[in-house]
Amino acid sequence: MRRKPVSTEDLFWSYVRNRKLGGHKFKRQFLIEPFIADFVCVEKMLVVELDGALHADRKEYDADRDRFFESQGYEVMRFSNEAFAGDVSTILKTIELALGTPSPRPPPRSAGARENMA
């Protein structure tokens, strides 16, 4: 049986979900009206876009989207699917540097804290 190959977005998500990248929370397919960004770290106002072959003919549209996101205070990082798949560690390190200081993780809730809430 052939397995469905993992998309580049799925691969990226596997590296950043659940605060895996420097403790930062990412959201996938995040609405910044009127557009939907591929991935966003709202806390650091960072948009990450992964572009497939379709984007080769959409450079002006993508530039307009980037300008809009920037006008809303977001930094935009755009990578081709090929660049990401070809060098995952460098792309992730580049994003991590853009994020800056690690995000403080919320402290784990203790059993006693849950009991006190009841």
XYZ file of C-alpha atoms in Angstrom:
118
model
C 0.000 0.000 0.000
C 1.173 3.477 -0.778
C 0.912 5.997 1.963
C -0.164 9.557 1.323
C 2.995 11.667 1.535
C 3.148 14.198 4.337
C 2.561 17.730 3.103
C 5.135 20.398 3.841
C 2.615 22.196 6.050
C 1.974 18.993 8.009
C 5.722 18.522 8.415
C 6.201 22.112 9.601
C 3.276 21.744 12.005
C 4.854 18.637 13.506
C 7.883 20.768 14.470
C 6.023 23.746 15.943
C 2.802 22.420 17.456
C 2.433 22.123 21.218
C 5.094 24.800 21.798
C 7.886 22.632 20.389
C 9.793 25.560 18.874
C 11.298 27.579 21.716
C 8.143 27.275 23.785
C 6.221 29.518 21.382
C 2.552 28.869 20.600
C 1.750 28.626 16.899
C -1.661 28.594 15.309
C -2.350 26.996 11.947
C -4.551 28.536 9.226
C -5.063 31.681 11.291
C -7.502 34.347 10.119
C -6.086 37.855 9.845
C -8.998 39.309 7.927
C -9.372 39.244 5.040
C -6.564 36.674 4.687
C -5.681 33.338 6.232
C -2.033 32.962 7.233
C -0.446 29.492 7.102
C 1.054 29.715 10.605
C 1.105 32.483 13.200
C 2.771 33.037 16.538
C 0.410 35.715 17.852
C 2.525 36.384 20.956
C 5.507 37.388 18.796
C 3.400 38.742 15.892
C 5.106 36.406 13.417
C 3.501 34.948 10.286
C 5.168 31.975 8.586
C 4.082 31.203 5.030
C 5.069 28.029 3.177
C 4.720 28.380 -0.574
C 4.171 25.594 -3.070
C 4.399 25.706 -6.853
C 1.132 27.658 -7.075
C 2.847 30.710 -5.600
C 5.240 31.092 -8.549
C 2.421 32.812 -10.445
C 1.119 34.751 -7.414
C 4.080 36.916 -6.449
C 2.129 40.197 -6.594
C -0.784 38.720 -4.597
C 1.631 37.324 -1.992
C 3.419 40.692 -1.772
C 0.054 42.410 -1.168
C -0.756 39.887 1.582
C 2.662 40.397 3.177
C 2.172 44.184 3.160
C -1.251 43.761 4.758
C 0.093 41.466 7.494
C 2.919 43.932 8.125
C 0.428 46.807 8.314
C -1.250 44.854 11.119
C 2.059 44.643 13.007
C 3.156 41.148 11.937
C 6.577 40.156 10.679
C 6.266 37.805 7.696
C 8.648 34.973 6.906
C 8.017 33.218 3.608
C 9.715 29.971 2.554
C 9.236 27.723 -0.430
C 8.144 24.165 0.260
C 11.336 22.990 -1.426
C 13.563 25.145 0.782
C 11.849 23.913 3.929
C 11.880 20.244 2.951
C 15.499 20.543 1.798
C 16.848 22.096 4.993
C 14.355 21.812 7.848
C 16.861 22.531 10.614
C 18.148 25.787 9.074
C 14.634 27.099 8.408
C 13.505 26.236 11.939
C 16.616 27.898 13.403
C 15.921 31.019 11.291
C 12.356 31.165 12.617
C 13.569 30.555 16.173
C 15.980 33.491 15.864
C 13.164 35.721 14.603
C 11.039 34.708 17.589
C 13.757 35.881 19.959
C 13.654 34.902 23.597
C 11.952 31.660 24.500
C 8.369 31.934 25.584
C 7.775 31.165 29.250
C 5.822 27.959 29.465
C 2.846 28.058 31.776
C 3.645 26.224 35.017
C 2.118 22.765 35.281
C -0.981 22.646 37.380
C -0.510 20.673 40.545
C -3.082 18.243 41.896
C -3.543 20.524 44.894
C -4.423 23.477 42.653
C -7.169 21.445 40.978
C -8.571 20.400 44.349
C -8.648 24.017 45.545
C -10.670 25.017 42.496
C -13.486 22.625 43.380
